[in-house]
Amino acid sequence: MFAAFDNFPSLLIWLPLVAGVLSFFIKKEGAPRNISLLSSILSLAIVIASLLFSGQQHAGLNQVSYIWLPDLGSSFGFILDGLTKILCLLTAIVFPLVLLITNKDEYKNSNAFYGLLMLTQCGLMGVFMATDALVFYFFWELALIPVYFLSSIWGGDKRIKATFKFFIYTFIGSLFLLIGILYLYLQTPHQSFNLAAFYNLRLSAPEQHWLFFLFFIAFAIKMPIFPFHTWQPEAYEQAPRPVTMIMSSIMVKMGVFGLIRWLLPLFPLAVKDYNTGIILLITVGMIYVSLIAIYQDSIKRLIAYSSIAHIGLMAAGIFSLKEIALQGVILQMFNHGINIVALWIAADFLERQTGVTEISQLGGVAQKAPKLTVFLVIAAMANIALPLTNAFVGEFTIFNGLYQFNPWLAALAGVSIILSAVYTLNMIKNIFYGEVVPATTEVKDIGRTHILVFSIITLLVFVIGIYPSPIFKIIQESTALVLNKYGSL
Amino acid sequence: MNTIIFSALWGVLMMYVGFIVKKQKSATAFAVLGLIVLLIVSWLEYAGVSIFTIDMQGMLRYNRLSLVFNLVMIFSTLVYFLLSGSDIEKFGKSSSDYYALLFFILTGISIISGFQSLLMLFIGIEIISIPLYILAGSEKSNLKSNEAALKYFLMGAFSTGIMLMGIAFLYGDAGTFYVEGINLGLGKITPMLAVGMVLLMAAMSFKVSAAPFHFWTPDVYDGTPTVFTSFMATIVKAAGFFAFFRLFENAFGNLHSDWEILIAVIATLTLLIGNITAVFQQSIKRMLSYSSIAQAGFMLMGVFALNTFAKHGLILYFAAYSFATLGIFAVLAKFKDHSIEAFNGFAKRYPLVGFSMLICILSLAGIPLTGGFFAKYYMLLAVIKYGKMFWLVIVGILCAAISVYYYFKLVQAIYFKEAAQREDVVFTRSFELMMLANAILIIILGIHPDWLMSLLYM
């Protein structure tokens, strides 16, 4: 398994792993942070390289498999295909941004902090690229455990309880996943964990039905979608800032990704039976959490609930089983990951400047911090999917597919978009406009690092919003494959 | 045979060493040396070199599995001596006596690992048990220790009685003590055979503290001095399981489909009772006693399934579980206060030991990348592979989820809670490094469990 590094997937796994382990042992002030930043920028370079060297002639560069446990039929298999590239790109972009923006933060035992952060990145990359179910499960846990420690050690006042809830929830979910994987493994003809072997299984309808739920619950908890979402707002609120950003931007995508890569191709019969019901559940849940979001006074909770609604839309798009929606979902996974980071950065900036997180106690920030206002308004517009922004392209394509599936459900999901406009604009109005209130008199505008980070995000928002076709081209590599079992049904 | 004779000899030597050496440290060094010798001779045996050839009339026969088992047990004992040696030294005037007893237990274990006759099983189990009664009561001034010893002795004697009765019934049915003879004769169940088998099952369940025969465990583990609890809960328990497995594989293998439901029920009860009760414990030592019951539930799955995966899994389980539990107990033995609060803020004061303990706990909870994950995994796989009673898997997984709750309470104390009043404990550098090595061992088992299992086929 320690073989060559002549391919992108192994580099993407080993780089953060080595950087993380290295960080643990370096006591020098600031060094772990620089190592992490360097490694995450290198990861970005690797992902970009893999985007350049795609296609059949470079297949060897984007795919790798080492024998790991021969008697179990498991091997360290990774692949970078269309879906994976988008998610790895997201991971590779978000990590440097987050590290840049929190560059000035001081953490006790910063070596452990950055070490764990890098291990999280390694876990995420592994989850996205794994082509072996056991490896997938390993990395799924590897992404969870460091986050648990990060939140519990460096989080807010109620961190232990909130994080423990998060941990127990997801851990139970992953145990369900494990049962499902074990069962599938035993069904394969030569006892292997290989994804392709799983895809080739011919499962009977009753088997698919209960396996579907094992997988679905695991992924639903992770995303999270209503009614498995109760861990999320507290966990986001209590986690330290970089961790919140990574959780909400990338980790939730693990669940969405799981649906696309594992659930849909594996259990077509069950998906066909349940998809209408699940979309209904999701859309009702979306409206429900949007209504909750309207009544939130805390910015962080508002963003958390809004995120649940957005993720819900992605899940609904997946279950519509339309290729166009699926492409929209993959694009939207990327967009949402970028946009929500901007929202968190702005929310945290305000919290640090004013010391309050309640929307009702803020006001008139636009007069004090015009630059921040511009950037946040753009991010907010992207959050409600206005035309020209990236989320418009993504959500529009999702709605397109959802509408083809069932107009009524699409309309119902549309309500939550309207609601999202209500709470987002309301937040903008209350925070940025109106009179300057006591809490905001001292607010200063954002500094250079923030401008840099916000500019990168804004650039991505508009580039993808205006010219999305290159990224769609990458996505299309893998979407047809996901749905090819549904053609004959 | 190498292992049996050398461990018995070294036990006797240890008793004399007490007269010769004055320093406790050198007794430990001599014991460690003995284990290394033992490891070498049993490796030789594994490699096919027998130093002694004794005609055992076929009452003892070692296959790959039992030889690997011996190696794992001796190695675990080595880990135990290295981690807890300094605490054994603190007991009584002469620690070499305790070492001698521990070597005798190893003799019993190596008899058990190769028994082909019920007589040998009985002798092996008695050789293991009697030194343990002494060890349980070794803290003479402590009333709880005395109570533990008495309780353990009475219950142990009782269960041995049941076992003898079972053996007598089996003899009455089959006319032989040889397990093969019993297995060959098993065509259909006669009343006598059924009674004998159930009695043996009860006696073995008692020895491995499986529910509903587990009631002695928490009290005895709690009362016994922590250093010796550590040994009882790991190596001795593993030996009991190996005997259980071997007995039911070799003597009752033909009747597998008749008794499987009984073992499944015992496993379920053990899992549920162990895990649920552990949640409510305030003392880590008691929590670990219940956790050891819970882990026994998983190991019982191996006895239930009796297939290749079960064999692989049990060997792995013994190693992973022993290393993890030994690590935690080694730290615990240095504390007087065994409540969970005593560990608040532990990692801040002792980062290295804290981290090693964390790995041990994660392994017990069965988190991936630690040996405990694959151990549990193989057990579940063995049951699934066996193809019957899938609900046992569900119960196992549910219980694994419960266990995360109480194991992570300890993690929370170690890493996340602020330190309250602290007990001053000093860890020597060598202890810290040993703990770390132990943790690394657990991680290696978690990444490449096949390295251990390949021993079975070399």
CSV table of N, CA, C and O in Angstrom, one decimal, chain A residues 1 68-72 108 134 137-138 141-142 145 148-149 152-153 159-160 164 167-168 171-172 175 178-179 182-183 185-186 191 193 210, chain B residues 309 312 358 367-369 373-374 377-378 380-381 384-385 390 394 397 400-401 404-405 408 411-412 415-418 446-450 453:
chain,number,residue,atom,x,y,z
A,1,MET,N,0.8,-1.2,0.0
A,1,MET,CA,0.0,0.0,0.0
A,1,MET,C,0.9,1.3,0.0
A,1,MET,O,0.4,2.3,-0.2
A,68,TRP,N,-4.8,-4.4,-0.1
A,68,TRP,CA,-4.7,-4.1,1.3
A,68,TRP,C,-4.9,-5.3,2.2
A,68,TRP,O,-4.0,-5.8,2.8
A,69,LEU,N,-6.1,-5.8,2.2
A,69,LEU,CA,-6.4,-7.0,3.0
A,69,LEU,C,-6.8,-8.1,2.1
A,69,LEU,O,-8.0,-8.2,1.8
A,70,PRO,N,-5.9,-8.9,1.6
A,70,PRO,CA,-6.3,-9.9,0.5
A,70,PRO,C,-7.3,-10.9,1.0
A,70,PRO,O,-8.2,-11.2,0.2
A,71,ASP,N,-7.2,-11.3,2.2
A,71,ASP,CA,-8.2,-12.4,2.6
A,71,ASP,C,-9.6,-11.8,2.8
A,71,ASP,O,-10.5,-12.6,2.9
A,72,LEU,N,-9.7,-10.5,2.9
A,72,LEU,CA,-11.0,-9.9,3.0
A,72,LEU,C,-11.5,-9.4,1.7
A,72,LEU,O,-12.6,-9.0,1.5
A,108,LYS,N,-5.0,27.3,21.6
A,108,LYS,CA,-4.1,26.5,22.5
A,108,LYS,C,-3.7,25.2,21.9
A,108,LYS,O,-4.5,24.6,21.2
A,134,LEU,N,-14.9,-0.8,2.2
A,134,LEU,CA,-14.3,-0.8,3.5
A,134,LEU,C,-13.4,0.4,3.7
A,134,LEU,O,-13.5,1.1,4.7
A,137,TYR,N,-15.7,3.3,4.3
A,137,TYR,CA,-16.1,3.3,5.7
A,137,TYR,C,-15.0,3.9,6.6
A,137,TYR,O,-15.3,4.7,7.5
A,138,PHE,N,-13.8,3.4,6.4
A,138,PHE,CA,-12.7,3.9,7.2
A,138,PHE,C,-12.5,5.4,7.1
A,138,PHE,O,-12.4,6.1,8.1
A,141,GLU,N,-15.2,7.4,8.9
A,141,GLU,CA,-15.0,7.6,10.3
A,141,GLU,C,-13.8,8.5,10.6
A,141,GLU,O,-13.8,9.3,11.5
A,142,LEU,N,-12.8,8.4,9.7
A,142,LEU,CA,-11.6,9.2,9.9
A,142,LEU,C,-12.0,10.7,9.7
A,142,LEU,O,-11.3,11.6,10.4
A,145,ILE,N,-14.0,11.5,13.4
A,145,ILE,CA,-13.3,11.6,14.7
A,145,ILE,C,-12.5,12.9,15.0
A,145,ILE,O,-12.7,13.5,16.0
A,148,TYR,N,-14.8,15.6,15.8
A,148,TYR,CA,-15.3,15.5,17.2
A,148,TYR,C,-14.4,16.1,18.2
A,148,TYR,O,-14.8,16.8,19.1
A,149,PHE,N,-13.1,15.8,18.0
A,149,PHE,CA,-12.1,16.3,18.9
A,149,PHE,C,-11.9,17.8,18.8
A,149,PHE,O,-11.8,18.5,19.7
A,152,SER,N,-14.9,19.5,20.4
A,152,SER,CA,-15.0,19.3,21.8
A,152,SER,C,-13.9,20.0,22.6
A,152,SER,O,-14.1,20.3,23.7
A,153,ILE,N,-12.7,20.1,22.0
A,153,ILE,CA,-11.6,20.8,22.7
A,153,ILE,C,-11.7,22.3,22.5
A,153,ILE,O,-11.5,23.0,23.5
A,159,ARG,N,-20.0,23.0,24.3
A,159,ARG,CA,-19.4,22.2,23.3
A,159,ARG,C,-19.5,20.7,23.5
A,159,ARG,O,-19.9,19.9,22.6
A,160,ILE,N,-19.3,20.3,24.8
A,160,ILE,CA,-19.2,18.9,25.0
A,160,ILE,C,-20.5,18.2,24.7
A,160,ILE,O,-20.6,17.2,24.1
A,164,PHE,N,-21.2,15.9,21.5
A,164,PHE,CA,-21.4,14.4,21.8
A,164,PHE,C,-22.7,14.0,21.1
A,164,PHE,O,-22.8,12.9,20.5
A,167,PHE,N,-21.8,13.5,17.6
A,167,PHE,CA,-21.0,12.3,17.4
A,167,PHE,C,-21.9,11.0,17.5
A,167,PHE,O,-21.8,10.1,16.6
A,168,ILE,N,-22.7,10.9,18.5
A,168,ILE,CA,-23.5,9.7,18.7
A,168,ILE,C,-24.4,9.5,17.5
A,168,ILE,O,-24.6,8.5,16.9
A,171,PHE,N,-22.4,8.5,14.5
A,171,PHE,CA,-21.8,7.2,14.7
A,171,PHE,C,-22.8,6.1,14.5
A,171,PHE,O,-22.6,5.0,13.9
A,172,ILE,N,-24.0,6.3,15.1
A,172,ILE,CA,-25.1,5.3,14.9
A,172,ILE,C,-25.4,5.2,13.4
A,172,ILE,O,-25.5,4.1,12.9
A,175,LEU,N,-22.8,3.0,11.8
A,175,LEU,CA,-23.0,1.6,12.1
A,175,LEU,C,-24.0,1.0,11.2
A,175,LEU,O,-23.8,-0.2,10.7
A,178,LEU,N,-22.4,0.3,8.1
A,178,LEU,CA,-21.5,-0.8,8.2
A,178,LEU,C,-22.3,-2.1,8.0
A,178,LEU,O,-21.8,-3.0,7.3
A,179,ILE,N,-23.4,-2.2,8.6
A,179,ILE,CA,-24.2,-3.5,8.4
A,179,ILE,C,-24.5,-3.6,6.9
A,179,ILE,O,-24.4,-4.7,6.4
A,182,LEU,N,-21.5,-4.7,5.0
A,182,LEU,CA,-21.2,-6.1,5.3
A,182,LEU,C,-22.1,-7.1,4.5
A,182,LEU,O,-21.6,-8.1,3.9
A,183,TYR,N,-23.4,-6.7,4.5
A,183,TYR,CA,-24.3,-7.6,3.8
A,183,TYR,C,-24.0,-7.6,2.3
A,183,TYR,O,-23.9,-8.7,1.7
A,185,TYR,N,-21.2,-7.0,0.9
A,185,TYR,CA,-19.9,-7.7,0.7
A,185,TYR,C,-20.1,-9.2,0.6
A,185,TYR,O,-19.5,-9.9,-0.3
A,186,LEU,N,-21.0,-9.7,1.4
A,186,LEU,CA,-21.2,-11.2,1.4
A,186,LEU,C,-22.0,-11.6,0.2
A,186,LEU,O,-21.9,-12.8,-0.2
A,191,GLN,N,-16.5,-12.2,-2.9
A,191,GLN,CA,-16.2,-11.6,-1.6
A,191,GLN,C,-15.3,-10.4,-1.7
A,191,GLN,O,-14.1,-10.5,-1.3
A,193,PHE,N,-14.9,-5.9,-1.6
A,193,PHE,CA,-15.5,-4.7,-1.3
A,193,PHE,C,-15.5,-3.7,-2.4
A,193,PHE,O,-15.9,-2.5,-2.2
A,210,TRP,N,-34.7,-3.1,2.6
A,210,TRP,CA,-34.1,-2.8,3.9
A,210,TRP,C,-32.7,-2.3,3.8
A,210,TRP,O,-32.3,-1.4,4.7
B,309,PHE,N,-13.7,-17.4,9.9
B,309,PHE,CA,-13.7,-16.0,10.4
B,309,PHE,C,-13.7,-15.9,11.9
B,309,PHE,O,-13.1,-15.0,12.5
B,312,HIS,N,-10.1,-16.5,13.1
B,312,HIS,CA,-9.2,-15.3,12.8
B,312,HIS,C,-9.6,-14.2,13.8
B,312,HIS,O,-8.8,-13.6,14.4
B,358,LEU,N,-6.3,7.1,25.0
B,358,LEU,CA,-7.3,7.4,24.0
B,358,LEU,C,-7.4,6.3,22.9
B,358,LEU,O,-8.5,5.8,22.6
B,367,ILE,N,-13.6,1.7,17.1
B,367,ILE,CA,-13.5,2.7,16.0
B,367,ILE,C,-12.5,2.3,15.0
B,367,ILE,O,-11.5,1.8,15.3
B,368,PRO,N,-12.8,2.5,13.7
B,368,PRO,CA,-11.8,2.1,12.7
B,368,PRO,C,-10.4,2.7,12.9
B,368,PRO,O,-10.3,3.8,13.6
B,369,LEU,N,-9.5,2.1,12.3
B,369,LEU,CA,-8.1,2.4,12.4
B,369,LEU,C,-7.5,1.8,13.7
B,369,LEU,O,-6.3,2.0,14.0
B,373,PHE,N,-11.7,-2.4,16.0
B,373,PHE,CA,-12.6,-2.3,14.9
B,373,PHE,C,-12.7,-3.6,14.2
B,373,PHE,O,-13.7,-4.3,14.0
B,374,PHE,N,-11.5,-4.1,13.8
B,374,PHE,CA,-11.4,-5.3,13.0
B,374,PHE,C,-11.8,-6.5,13.8
B,374,PHE,O,-12.4,-7.5,13.3
B,377,TYR,N,-15.4,-6.5,13.9
B,377,TYR,CA,-15.8,-6.7,12.5
B,377,TYR,C,-15.8,-8.1,12.1
B,377,TYR,O,-16.7,-8.7,11.5
B,378,TYR,N,-14.7,-8.8,12.5
B,378,TYR,CA,-14.6,-10.2,12.1
B,378,TYR,C,-15.7,-11.0,12.9
B,378,TYR,O,-16.2,-12.0,12.3
B,380,LEU,N,-18.7,-10.0,13.7
B,380,LEU,CA,-19.9,-9.8,13.0
B,380,LEU,C,-19.9,-10.6,11.7
B,380,LEU,O,-20.9,-11.3,11.3
B,381,LEU,N,-18.8,-10.5,11.0
B,381,LEU,CA,-18.7,-11.2,9.7
B,381,LEU,C,-18.8,-12.7,9.9
B,381,LEU,O,-19.5,-13.4,9.1
B,384,ILE,N,-22.5,-13.4,10.3
B,384,ILE,CA,-23.2,-13.2,9.0
B,384,ILE,C,-22.9,-14.4,8.1
B,384,ILE,O,-23.7,-15.0,7.4
B,385,LYS,N,-21.6,-14.8,8.1
B,385,LYS,CA,-21.2,-15.8,7.2
B,385,LYS,C,-21.8,-17.2,7.6
B,385,LYS,O,-22.1,-18.0,6.8
B,390,PHE,N,-29.5,-13.6,12.1
B,390,PHE,CA,-28.9,-12.3,11.7
B,390,PHE,C,-29.2,-11.3,12.8
B,390,PHE,O,-28.4,-10.3,12.9
B,394,ILE,N,-27.5,-7.5,14.6
B,394,ILE,CA,-28.2,-6.3,14.9
B,394,ILE,C,-27.9,-5.9,16.4
B,394,ILE,O,-27.6,-4.8,16.7
B,397,ILE,N,-24.4,-4.7,16.9
B,397,ILE,CA,-24.2,-3.3,16.4
B,397,ILE,C,-24.8,-2.3,17.3
B,397,ILE,O,-24.2,-1.3,17.6
B,400,ALA,N,-22.7,-2.0,20.2
B,400,ALA,CA,-21.5,-1.2,19.9
B,400,ALA,C,-21.8,0.3,20.0
B,400,ALA,O,-21.0,1.1,20.5
B,401,ALA,N,-23.0,0.6,19.6
B,401,ALA,CA,-23.4,2.0,19.6
B,401,ALA,C,-23.5,2.5,21.1
B,401,ALA,O,-23.1,3.6,21.5
B,404,VAL,N,-20.1,3.1,22.8
B,404,VAL,CA,-19.5,4.3,22.4
B,404,VAL,C,-19.8,5.4,23.5
B,404,VAL,O,-19.0,6.2,23.9
B,405,TYR,N,-21.1,5.3,24.0
B,405,TYR,CA,-21.5,6.3,25.0
B,405,TYR,C,-20.6,6.3,26.2
B,405,TYR,O,-20.1,7.3,26.6
B,408,PHE,N,-16.8,6.9,25.6
B,408,PHE,CA,-16.5,8.3,25.3
B,408,PHE,C,-16.7,9.3,26.5
B,408,PHE,O,-16.2,10.4,26.5
B,411,VAL,N,-13.4,9.5,27.4
B,411,VAL,CA,-12.6,10.3,26.5
B,411,VAL,C,-12.9,11.8,26.9
B,411,VAL,O,-12.0,12.6,26.9
B,412,GLN,N,-14.2,12.1,27.1
B,412,GLN,CA,-14.5,13.5,27.5
B,412,GLN,C,-13.8,13.9,28.7
B,412,GLN,O,-13.3,15.0,28.7
B,415,TYR,N,-10.0,14.4,27.8
B,415,TYR,CA,-9.6,15.5,26.9
B,415,TYR,C,-10.3,16.8,27.1
B,415,TYR,O,-9.8,17.8,26.8
B,416,PHE,N,-11.6,16.7,27.4
B,416,PHE,CA,-12.4,18.0,27.3
B,416,PHE,C,-12.7,18.7,28.6
B,416,PHE,O,-12.9,19.8,28.6
B,417,LYS,N,-12.7,17.9,29.7
B,417,LYS,CA,-13.1,18.5,30.9
B,417,LYS,C,-11.9,19.3,31.5
B,417,LYS,O,-10.8,18.9,31.4
B,418,GLU,N,-12.3,20.3,32.3
B,418,GLU,CA,-11.2,21.0,33.0
B,418,GLU,C,-10.9,20.2,34.3
B,418,GLU,O,-11.7,19.5,34.9
B,446,GLY,N,-5.0,-2.3,13.7
B,446,GLY,CA,-6.2,-1.7,13.0
B,446,GLY,C,-6.0,-1.5,11.6
B,446,GLY,O,-6.9,-1.3,10.8
B,447,ILE,N,-4.7,-1.4,11.1
B,447,ILE,CA,-4.5,-1.1,9.7
B,447,ILE,C,-4.2,-2.5,9.0
B,447,ILE,O,-4.7,-2.7,7.9
B,448,HIS,N,-3.4,-3.3,9.6
B,448,HIS,CA,-3.1,-4.6,9.0
B,448,HIS,C,-3.3,-5.8,9.9
B,448,HIS,O,-2.4,-6.4,10.4
B,449,PRO,N,-4.6,-6.1,10.2
B,449,PRO,CA,-4.9,-7.2,11.0
B,449,PRO,C,-4.4,-8.5,10.4
B,449,PRO,O,-4.2,-9.5,11.0
B,450,ASP,N,-4.2,-8.5,9.0
B,450,ASP,CA,-3.9,-9.7,8.4
B,450,ASP,C,-2.4,-10.1,8.7
B,450,ASP,O,-2.1,-11.3,8.6
B,453,MET,N,-3.0,-12.5,11.5
B,453,MET,CA,-3.7,-13.7,11.1
B,453,MET,C,-2.8,-14.6,10.2
B,453,MET,O,-3.0,-15.8,10.1
